[in-house]
Amino acid sequence: MPSTDPVTPTDPATAHRPDGATARSGRWRAGRRPPAILLVPAAVAAVFALLPLGYLAVRSLERGPAFAWDVIADERTAQLLGRSLGLAVVVVSACLVLGVSLAWLTVRTDLPGARAWSVLVTLPLAVPSYVAAFAWLSAFPELAGFTGSALALTLVSFPYVYLPVTAALRGTDPAQGEVARSLGHGPLKTFLRVTLPQVRPAAAGGAVLVALYVFSDFGAVSLMRYDTFTRGIYTSYRASFDRTPAAALSIVLVVMTIALVAAEARTRGRAGHARTGGGTARPAVPAALGRWRVPALAWCAAVTGVAVLTPLATLGYWLAVGNSATWDPATLLDTAATTLGVAAAGAALTTLLALPVAVIAARYRGRTARLLEQSAYAGHALPGITVALSLVFFAVRYAEPVYQELPLLVCAYAVLFLPVAVAGTRAAVLQSPPVLEDVARSLGRSPLRVLREVTVPLAAPGVAAGAALTFVVCMKELPATLLLRPTGMDTLATRLWTETGTGSFAAAAPYAAALILLAAIPSYLLGRHRT
């Protein structure tokens, strides 16, 4: 019997409504333009996010197209390209193996303690790549170079594959797999022939995130002393007053990013991956591991041990070795307080800029809404070092008083992590009933009062979650902080980078441990909120 419930903001029936239509719930307001109280600050946020792309266009062509081409066509650029692509291929391949296998074991089998393992394998997300690199490099100096970079980046980024694949497995109807099993196919053959094609889009999306993470990473490759594009850009910036070579290298990195995203989109094809039946998919019957139970447990234990326990044990060792001669508790506390203050300021500005963009993206449909939302994601496609260079260029030419001052660093955080806050806020606004906003307008409330008294309070939990996540990533950010921090100011990330650069592992360990601890607290609270 058809449901008579009203269409909710997340109802699939409204997903493909024509632009000129209006959903019964009021989710889309295609026939109306966003009010100025939303449109103006959203436009400011979009311009803010597009600033790095404008900088790259101006700076790379400042000495003429011929000079920029000479930099791009240089043999050194080809070497950096090959190194970056090679590192990305190895890390993505390893993450696919780790992420897909662990997702299948924890979701579709009778693995003992599956729920506990599913929590443990996501913990590496709280470990910055440069902290993992520091831990492995200090324990095994011979890993410096490609091997160490690939190891560190793989161990901190495989959850980007594990999480979407896990979600896909939980949402996919298990009927096809059960039919395959009834026809005599074993668990492995069923996984390869049925389950793997079903989760391919989720795995591909996770692989793209991993590749983008590798392309933009600066901390791990720098500590491992392995030259990639990001390290090459930083070296070029530091070695010369001419910023054109760094901008030209950044253009190549942007092209690589665009090509990667376009390639992933083409691999999706037009094949359908969703169920055609109605209702809710029933839970899958866990596959019995049988004699493979012990190897499966050993595999999960090995991955979590290498990814989590080994870095923690290494930090514990260096903390025990260190003493008052190698690190000062007062300096550590001061640096931690600075880190928290800067991250809080970055999260606050980012959340404020994200709010109007997210509300427009959730409540209005049309070219303007799409353009504003897509523009907000522009800075996130660039590595932190490129965003920092663009803000240095802007400050030196047009806002010199803020050069190497705290506001410029906070602005860099906003450009880099605006999509993080937009995504969380947009999802929260979509889940709140828009009819309440319509009622408030019908009672004579202005758009500003509706935003302040209805929209924001309803979406407050999601906005807070997005702000908390932004706070975490601001704390861990390294390259932009290195270039834009005020003179004499250190964060936990920059202090760790400085100490490891001189080989002072005992002195660096307290900063690494403090960074993990501070990042773990909001991460844990976010996890509890979502469960």
Coordinates of C-alpha atoms in Angstrom, one line a residue:
M1 CA 0.0 0.0 0.0
P2 CA 1.5 3.4 -1.0
S3 CA 2.7 5.5 1.9
T4 CA 0.7 8.6 2.7
D5 CA 3.6 10.2 4.7
P6 CA 4.8 13.6 3.5
V7 CA 7.9 13.6 1.4
T8 CA 11.0 14.2 3.6
P9 CA 14.0 16.3 2.6
T10 CA 16.0 13.2 1.9
D11 CA 13.3 11.3 0.1
P12 CA 14.7 9.8 -3.2
A13 CA 11.6 10.8 -5.0
T14 CA 12.7 14.4 -5.0
A15 CA 16.2 13.7 -6.2
H16 CA 15.6 14.3 -9.9
R17 CA 12.8 16.9 -9.9
P18 CA 13.1 19.3 -12.8
D19 CA 14.5 22.7 -12.2
G20 CA 11.2 24.4 -12.5
A21 CA 9.4 22.2 -10.0
T22 CA 9.0 22.7 -6.3
A23 CA 9.1 19.8 -3.9
R24 CA 6.1 19.4 -1.6
S25 CA 8.4 19.6 1.4
G26 CA 9.9 22.8 0.2
R27 CA 13.4 21.4 0.0
W28 CA 14.1 23.0 -3.4
R29 CA 13.2 26.5 -4.1
A30 CA 14.1 26.6 -7.8
G31 CA 11.7 29.5 -8.6
R32 CA 13.2 31.9 -6.1
R33 CA 16.6 33.5 -5.8
P34 CA 18.5 33.2 -2.6
P35 CA 18.0 36.3 -0.4
A36 CA 20.9 38.8 -0.3
I37 CA 21.5 38.0 3.4
L38 CA 22.7 34.6 2.1
L39 CA 23.9 35.4 -1.4
V40 CA 26.4 38.2 -0.5
P41 CA 28.4 36.2 2.2
A42 CA 28.2 33.1 0.1
A43 CA 29.7 35.0 -2.8
V44 CA 32.5 36.3 -0.5
A45 CA 33.2 32.7 0.5
A46 CA 33.3 31.6 -3.1
V47 CA 35.7 34.4 -4.1
F48 CA 37.8 33.5 -1.1
A49 CA 38.0 29.9 -2.2
L50 CA 38.9 30.8 -5.8
L51 CA 41.7 33.1 -4.8
P52 CA 44.4 30.4 -5.1
L53 CA 43.4 29.5 -8.7
G54 CA 43.5 33.2 -9.7
Y55 CA 47.0 33.4 -8.1
L56 CA 48.2 30.5 -10.1
A57 CA 46.9 31.9 -13.4
V58 CA 48.5 35.3 -12.8
R59 CA 51.8 34.1 -11.2
S60 CA 52.6 31.3 -13.6
L61 CA 52.2 33.6 -16.7
E62 CA 53.9 36.6 -15.1
R63 CA 57.1 36.1 -17.0
G64 CA 55.4 34.9 -20.1
P65 CA 54.0 31.5 -21.3
A66 CA 57.4 30.6 -22.7
F67 CA 59.1 30.8 -19.2
A68 CA 56.3 28.8 -17.6
W69 CA 56.5 26.1 -20.3
D70 CA 60.3 25.9 -19.7
V71 CA 59.7 25.1 -16.1
I72 CA 57.0 22.6 -16.9
A73 CA 59.0 20.9 -19.6
D74 CA 62.2 20.8 -17.5
E75 CA 63.7 17.3 -16.8
R76 CA 63.3 18.0 -13.0
T77 CA 59.6 18.4 -13.4
A78 CA 59.3 15.1 -15.3
Q79 CA 61.2 13.4 -12.4
L80 CA 58.8 14.9 -9.9
L81 CA 55.8 13.8 -12.0
G82 CA 57.1 10.3 -12.2
R83 CA 57.9 10.1 -8.4
S84 CA 54.5 11.5 -7.5
L85 CA 52.6 9.2 -9.8
G86 CA 54.6 6.2 -8.8
L87 CA 54.0 6.9 -5.1
A88 CA 50.3 7.4 -5.7
V89 CA 50.0 4.1 -7.6
V90 CA 51.7 2.1 -4.9
V91 CA 49.8 3.7 -2.0
V92 CA 46.4 3.5 -3.8
S93 CA 47.0 -0.2 -4.6
A94 CA 47.9 -1.0 -1.1
C95 CA 45.0 0.9 0.4
L96 CA 42.6 -0.9 -1.9
V97 CA 43.8 -4.3 -0.7
L98 CA 43.7 -3.3 2.9
G99 CA 40.5 -1.3 2.8
V100 CA 38.4 -3.8 0.8
S101 CA 39.6 -6.9 2.6
L102 CA 39.1 -5.4 6.0
A103 CA 35.6 -4.1 5.1
W104 CA 34.5 -7.5 3.8
L105 CA 35.9 -9.3 6.9
T106 CA 34.2 -6.9 9.4
V107 CA 30.8 -6.6 7.6
R108 CA 30.1 -9.8 5.6
T109 CA 31.8 -12.6 7.7
D110 CA 31.5 -14.1 11.1
L111 CA 34.8 -12.6 12.2
P112 CA 35.1 -12.7 16.0
G113 CA 34.9 -9.1 17.5
A114 CA 34.0 -7.6 14.2
R115 CA 32.6 -4.4 15.8
A116 CA 35.8 -3.9 17.8
W117 CA 38.0 -4.4 14.7
S118 CA 35.8 -1.9 12.7
V119 CA 36.7 0.7 15.3
L120 CA 40.4 -0.2 15.5
V121 CA 41.0 0.0 11.7
T122 CA 39.6 3.6 11.6
L123 CA 42.0 4.9 14.3
P124 CA 44.8 5.7 11.8
L125 CA 42.6 8.6 10.6
A126 CA 43.6 10.5 13.8
V127 CA 47.3 10.1 13.0
P128 CA 48.8 12.8 10.8
S129 CA 51.0 11.5 8.0
Y130 CA 54.0 13.3 9.3
V131 CA 53.5 11.8 12.7
A132 CA 53.4 8.3 11.2
A133 CA 56.5 9.2 9.1
F134 CA 58.3 10.4 12.2
A135 CA 57.5 7.3 14.1
W136 CA 58.7 4.9 11.4
L137 CA 61.8 7.0 10.5
S138 CA 62.9 7.3 14.1
A139 CA 62.6 3.5 14.6
F140 CA 63.9 2.4 11.2
P141 CA 66.1 5.2 9.6
E142 CA 66.8 2.9 6.6
L143 CA 63.2 3.4 5.5
A144 CA 63.9 7.0 4.4
G145 CA 62.9 7.6 0.8
F146 CA 60.2 5.9 -1.3
T147 CA 59.6 2.9 0.9
G148 CA 59.1 4.9 4.0
S149 CA 56.9 7.5 2.3
A150 CA 54.7 4.7 0.8
L151 CA 54.5 2.9 4.1
A152 CA 53.5 5.9 6.2
L153 CA 51.0 7.2 3.6
T154 CA 49.4 3.8 3.2
L155 CA 48.9 3.2 6.9
V156 CA 47.2 6.6 7.5
S157 CA 45.0 6.7 4.4
F158 CA 43.6 3.1 3.9
P159 CA 40.6 4.0 6.1
Y160 CA 39.5 6.4 3.2
V161 CA 38.8 3.2 1.3
Y162 CA 37.6 1.1 4.2
L163 CA 34.9 3.5 5.3
P164 CA 33.0 3.9 1.9
V165 CA 33.3 0.2 1.1
T166 CA 31.9 -0.7 4.5
A167 CA 29.0 1.6 3.9
A168 CA 28.4 0.1 0.5
L169 CA 28.5 -3.5 1.9
R170 CA 26.0 -2.6 4.6
G171 CA 23.6 -1.0 2.1
T172 CA 23.9 -3.6 -0.7
D173 CA 21.2 -6.3 -1.0
P174 CA 23.0 -9.6 -0.2
A175 CA 20.6 -11.6 -2.4
Q176 CA 23.0 -11.9 -5.4
G177 CA 25.7 -13.2 -3.2
E178 CA 23.4 -15.7 -1.6
V179 CA 22.3 -16.9 -5.0
A180 CA 25.9 -17.4 -6.0
R181 CA 26.6 -19.4 -2.9
S182 CA 23.5 -21.6 -3.5
L183 CA 25.0 -22.3 -7.0
G184 CA 28.1 -23.8 -5.4
H185 CA 30.5 -20.8 -5.4
G186 CA 32.7 -20.5 -2.3
P187 CA 33.2 -17.4 -0.2
L188 CA 36.2 -16.2 -2.2
K189 CA 34.7 -16.7 -5.6
T190 CA 31.5 -15.1 -4.5
F191 CA 33.5 -12.1 -3.2
L192 CA 35.4 -11.7 -6.5
R193 CA 32.5 -12.3 -8.9
V194 CA 29.6 -10.7 -7.0
T195 CA 30.6 -8.6 -4.0
L196 CA 33.6 -6.8 -5.5
P197 CA 31.7 -5.4 -8.6
Q198 CA 29.0 -4.2 -6.2
V199 CA 31.4 -2.1 -4.1
R200 CA 33.6 -1.0 -7.0
P201 CA 32.1 2.6 -7.1
A202 CA 32.7 3.0 -3.4
A203 CA 36.2 1.6 -3.7
A204 CA 37.0 3.9 -6.6
G205 CA 35.8 6.9 -4.7
G206 CA 38.0 6.0 -1.8
A207 CA 40.9 5.4 -4.1
V208 CA 40.5 8.9 -5.5
L209 CA 40.6 10.4 -2.0
V210 CA 43.8 8.4 -1.3
A211 CA 45.4 9.6 -4.5
L212 CA 44.5 13.2 -3.8
Y213 CA 45.9 12.8 -0.3
V214 CA 49.2 11.5 -1.7
F215 CA 49.4 14.3 -4.3
S216 CA 48.9 17.0 -1.7
D217 CA 50.9 15.5 1.2
F218 CA 53.9 17.4 2.3
G219 CA 54.8 16.3 5.8
A220 CA 55.5 12.6 5.3
V221 CA 57.5 13.0 2.1
S222 CA 59.5 15.8 3.6
L223 CA 60.4 13.9 6.7
M224 CA 61.3 10.9 4.6
R225 CA 63.3 13.1 2.2
Y226 CA 61.5 11.9 -0.9
D227 CA 61.0 14.5 -3.6
T228 CA 57.5 14.9 -4.9
F229 CA 55.6 17.8 -6.3
T230 CA 54.7 19.3 -3.0
R231 CA 58.3 19.1 -1.7
G232 CA 59.5 20.5 -5.0
I233 CA 57.2 23.4 -4.8
Y234 CA 58.3 24.2 -1.2
T235 CA 62.0 23.9 -2.1
S236 CA 61.5 26.2 -5.1
Y237 CA 59.7 28.7 -2.9
R238 CA 62.4 28.7 -0.3
A239 CA 65.3 28.7 -2.8
S240 CA 64.4 31.8 -4.8
F241 CA 62.6 35.1 -4.6
D242 CA 61.1 34.2 -8.0
R243 CA 57.8 32.5 -7.3
T244 CA 56.9 31.7 -10.9
P245 CA 58.6 28.3 -10.9
A246 CA 56.6 27.3 -7.8
A247 CA 53.4 28.5 -9.4
A248 CA 54.1 26.6 -12.6
L249 CA 54.7 23.4 -10.7
S250 CA 51.5 24.0 -8.9
I251 CA 49.7 24.2 -12.2
V252 CA 51.0 20.7 -13.1
L253 CA 49.7 19.5 -9.7
V254 CA 46.2 21.0 -10.4
V255 CA 46.1 19.4 -13.9
M256 CA 47.0 16.0 -12.3
T257 CA 44.2 16.4 -9.8
I258 CA 41.6 17.3 -12.5
A259 CA 42.7 14.4 -14.7
L260 CA 42.4 12.0 -11.7
V261 CA 38.9 13.1 -10.8
A262 CA 37.8 13.0 -14.5
A263 CA 39.3 9.5 -14.9
E264 CA 37.4 8.3 -11.9
A265 CA 34.2 9.7 -13.2
R266 CA 34.6 7.9 -16.5
T267 CA 35.3 4.6 -14.8
R268 CA 31.8 4.7 -13.2
G269 CA 30.2 4.2 -16.6
R270 CA 26.4 3.9 -16.8
A271 CA 26.0 0.6 -15.2
G272 CA 23.6 0.5 -12.3
H273 CA 24.7 -0.5 -8.9
A274 CA 21.5 0.1 -6.9
R275 CA 18.7 -2.3 -6.0
T276 CA 15.6 -2.1 -8.1
G277 CA 13.2 -3.5 -5.4
G278 CA 11.5 -1.4 -2.8
G279 CA 11.8 -1.4 0.9
T280 CA 14.8 -1.8 3.1
A281 CA 17.6 -4.3 2.3
R282 CA 17.7 -7.1 4.8
P283 CA 21.0 -7.8 6.7
A284 CA 23.4 -10.2 5.0
V285 CA 23.9 -13.6 6.5
P286 CA 27.6 -13.6 7.6
A287 CA 29.8 -15.9 5.6
A288 CA 31.4 -18.6 7.8
L289 CA 35.2 -18.2 7.7
G290 CA 35.8 -21.8 9.0
R291 CA 39.4 -22.6 8.8
W292 CA 40.2 -19.1 7.5
R293 CA 39.1 -17.6 10.9
V294 CA 42.6 -17.6 12.4
P295 CA 44.3 -16.1 9.3
A296 CA 41.6 -13.5 9.2
L297 CA 42.1 -12.5 12.8
A298 CA 45.9 -12.5 12.2
W299 CA 45.4 -10.2 9.2
C300 CA 43.3 -7.7 11.2
A301 CA 45.7 -7.8 14.1
A302 CA 48.7 -7.3 11.8
V303 CA 47.2 -4.2 10.1
T304 CA 46.0 -2.5 13.3
G305 CA 49.3 -3.4 15.0
V306 CA 51.4 -1.9 12.2
A307 CA 49.2 1.1 11.7
V308 CA 48.4 2.0 15.3
L309 CA 50.4 0.2 17.9
T310 CA 53.8 0.6 16.2
P311 CA 53.7 4.4 16.0
L312 CA 52.4 4.6 19.6
A313 CA 55.1 2.2 20.8
T314 CA 57.7 4.3 19.0
L315 CA 56.4 7.5 20.6
G316 CA 56.4 5.8 24.0
Y317 CA 60.0 4.8 23.6
W318 CA 61.2 8.3 22.7
L319 CA 59.1 9.8 25.5
A320 CA 60.9 7.4 27.9
V321 CA 64.3 8.3 26.4
G322 CA 63.7 12.1 26.6
N323 CA 64.2 14.2 29.6
S324 CA 64.2 17.9 30.6
A325 CA 67.3 18.4 28.6
T326 CA 65.6 17.3 25.4
W327 CA 62.2 18.9 25.8
D328 CA 60.6 21.6 28.0
P329 CA 57.1 20.9 29.4
A330 CA 56.4 24.7 29.6
T331 CA 57.2 25.1 25.9
L332 CA 55.1 22.0 25.1
L333 CA 52.1 23.5 27.0
D334 CA 52.6 26.9 25.3
T335 CA 52.8 25.3 21.9
A336 CA 49.7 23.2 22.6
A337 CA 47.7 26.2 23.7
T338 CA 48.8 28.1 20.5
T339 CA 47.7 25.2 18.4
L340 CA 44.3 25.0 20.0
G341 CA 43.8 28.8 19.7
V342 CA 44.8 28.9 16.0
A343 CA 42.7 25.8 15.1
A344 CA 39.7 27.3 17.0
A345 CA 40.0 30.5 15.1
G346 CA 40.3 28.7 11.8
A347 CA 37.3 26.5 12.6
A348 CA 35.2 29.5 13.6
L349 CA 36.0 31.5 10.4
T350 CA 35.5 28.4 8.2
T351 CA 32.1 27.6 9.8
L352 CA 30.9 31.2 9.3
L353 CA 31.9 31.2 5.6
A354 CA 30.4 27.7 5.1
L355 CA 27.0 28.5 6.6
P356 CA 25.5 30.6 3.8
V357 CA 27.0 28.4 1.1
A358 CA 25.6 25.3 2.7
V359 CA 22.1 26.8 3.2
I360 CA 21.9 27.9 -0.4
A361 CA 23.1 24.5 -1.7
A362 CA 20.5 22.7 0.5
R363 CA 17.5 25.0 0.0
Y364 CA 17.9 26.5 -3.5
R365 CA 18.4 24.9 -6.9
G366 CA 19.9 26.5 -10.0
R367 CA 23.0 27.7 -11.6
T368 CA 23.9 30.2 -8.9
A369 CA 23.6 27.5 -6.1
R370 CA 25.7 25.0 -8.1
L371 CA 28.4 27.6 -8.9
L372 CA 28.7 28.8 -5.3
E373 CA 28.9 25.2 -3.9
Q374 CA 31.5 24.1 -6.6
S375 CA 33.6 27.2 -6.0
A376 CA 33.7 26.5 -2.3
Y377 CA 35.5 23.2 -3.1
A378 CA 38.2 24.9 -5.3
G379 CA 40.7 25.4 -2.5
H380 CA 40.4 21.8 -1.2
A381 CA 41.7 20.5 -4.5
L382 CA 45.0 22.3 -4.0
P383 CA 47.8 21.3 -1.6
G384 CA 48.3 23.5 1.4
I385 CA 51.6 24.9 0.1
T386 CA 49.9 26.3 -3.1
V387 CA 47.1 27.9 -1.0
A388 CA 49.8 29.4 1.2
L389 CA 51.7 30.8 -1.8
S390 CA 48.6 32.4 -3.1
L391 CA 47.9 34.2 0.2
V392 CA 51.5 35.3 0.5
F393 CA 51.2 36.8 -3.0
F394 CA 47.9 38.6 -2.2
A395 CA 49.2 39.9 1.2
V396 CA 52.5 41.2 -0.2
R397 CA 50.8 43.1 -3.0
Y398 CA 47.4 44.2 -1.5
A399 CA 47.4 43.6 2.2
E400 CA 50.9 43.9 3.5
P401 CA 50.0 44.6 7.2
V402 CA 48.6 41.0 7.5
Y403 CA 51.7 39.3 6.0
Q404 CA 53.1 36.7 8.4
E405 CA 50.3 37.6 10.9
L406 CA 47.8 35.3 12.4
P407 CA 44.7 36.5 10.3
L408 CA 46.4 35.3 7.1
L409 CA 47.1 31.9 8.6
V410 CA 43.4 31.6 9.7
C411 CA 42.3 32.6 6.2
A412 CA 44.4 29.8 4.8
Y413 CA 42.7 27.3 7.0
A414 CA 39.3 28.6 5.8
V415 CA 40.3 28.2 2.1
L416 CA 41.7 24.7 2.6
F417 CA 38.9 23.3 4.8
L418 CA 35.8 25.2 3.6
P419 CA 34.4 22.0 2.0
V420 CA 34.7 20.1 5.3
A421 CA 32.4 22.6 7.0
V422 CA 30.1 23.0 3.9
A423 CA 29.5 19.2 3.7
G424 CA 28.5 18.8 7.3
T425 CA 26.4 21.9 7.4
R426 CA 24.6 21.1 4.1
A427 CA 23.7 17.6 5.3
A428 CA 22.3 19.0 8.5
V429 CA 20.2 21.6 6.7
L430 CA 18.9 19.0 4.3
Q431 CA 17.7 16.9 7.3
S432 CA 15.8 19.7 9.0
P433 CA 12.2 20.3 7.9
P434 CA 12.1 23.3 5.4
V435 CA 8.4 23.7 6.0
L436 CA 9.2 25.4 9.3
E437 CA 11.2 28.1 7.5
D438 CA 8.2 28.6 5.1
V439 CA 5.9 29.0 8.1
A440 CA 8.2 31.6 9.7
R441 CA 8.3 33.5 6.4
S442 CA 4.5 33.4 6.2
L443 CA 4.4 35.0 9.7
G444 CA 6.4 37.9 8.5
R445 CA 9.9 36.9 9.6
S446 CA 12.7 38.4 7.6
P447 CA 15.3 36.1 5.9
L448 CA 17.8 37.0 8.5
R449 CA 15.5 36.1 11.4
V450 CA 14.5 32.9 9.7
L451 CA 18.1 32.0 9.4
R452 CA 19.0 32.9 13.0
E453 CA 15.8 31.6 14.7
V454 CA 14.9 28.5 12.6
T455 CA 17.5 27.2 10.2
V456 CA 20.6 27.5 12.4
P457 CA 19.0 26.0 15.5
L458 CA 17.6 23.1 13.6
A459 CA 20.9 22.4 11.9
A460 CA 23.0 23.1 15.0
P461 CA 24.2 19.5 15.7
G462 CA 25.4 19.1 12.2
V463 CA 27.0 22.5 12.1
A464 CA 28.8 21.7 15.4
A465 CA 30.0 18.4 14.0
G466 CA 31.4 20.1 10.9
A467 CA 33.1 22.7 13.1
A468 CA 34.6 20.0 15.3
L469 CA 36.0 18.1 12.2
T470 CA 37.4 21.4 10.8
F471 CA 39.0 22.0 14.2
V472 CA 40.8 18.7 14.0
V473 CA 42.1 19.1 10.4
C474 CA 43.3 22.7 11.3
M475 CA 45.3 21.3 14.2
K476 CA 47.1 18.8 11.9
E477 CA 47.8 21.2 8.9
L478 CA 51.5 21.6 8.2
P479 CA 52.7 23.3 4.9
A480 CA 50.4 26.4 5.0
T481 CA 51.3 26.8 8.7
L482 CA 55.0 26.6 7.9
L483 CA 54.8 29.4 5.3
L484 CA 52.2 31.7 7.0
R485 CA 52.8 31.5 10.7
P486 CA 53.8 34.7 12.4
T487 CA 57.5 35.0 13.2
G488 CA 58.3 33.2 16.5
M489 CA 55.0 31.3 16.6
D490 CA 55.0 27.5 16.6
T491 CA 52.2 24.9 16.5
L492 CA 52.6 21.3 17.5
A493 CA 52.9 20.4 13.8
T494 CA 55.6 22.9 13.0
R495 CA 57.5 22.2 16.1
L496 CA 57.4 18.5 15.4
W497 CA 58.6 19.1 11.8
T498 CA 61.5 21.3 13.1
E499 CA 62.7 18.8 15.6
T500 CA 62.6 15.8 13.3
G501 CA 64.4 17.9 10.6
T502 CA 67.4 18.0 12.9
G503 CA 67.1 14.4 14.0
S504 CA 66.0 15.3 17.5
F505 CA 63.5 12.4 17.9
A506 CA 63.3 12.5 21.6
A507 CA 62.5 16.2 21.5
A508 CA 59.9 15.7 18.8
A509 CA 58.1 12.8 20.5
P510 CA 56.2 15.0 23.1
Y511 CA 54.8 17.2 20.3
A512 CA 53.7 14.2 18.3
A513 CA 52.0 12.6 21.3
A514 CA 50.3 15.8 22.2
L515 CA 49.0 16.3 18.7
I516 CA 47.5 12.8 18.5
L517 CA 45.9 13.2 22.0
L518 CA 44.3 16.6 21.2
A519 CA 43.1 15.3 17.8
A520 CA 41.7 12.1 19.3
I521 CA 39.4 13.9 21.7
P522 CA 37.1 15.7 19.2
S523 CA 37.4 12.7 16.9
Y524 CA 36.1 10.4 19.7
L525 CA 33.3 12.9 20.4
L526 CA 32.4 12.9 16.7
G527 CA 32.3 9.2 16.7
R528 CA 30.0 9.0 19.7
H529 CA 27.7 11.7 18.1
R530 CA 27.4 9.7 14.9
T531 CA 26.6 6.4 16.7

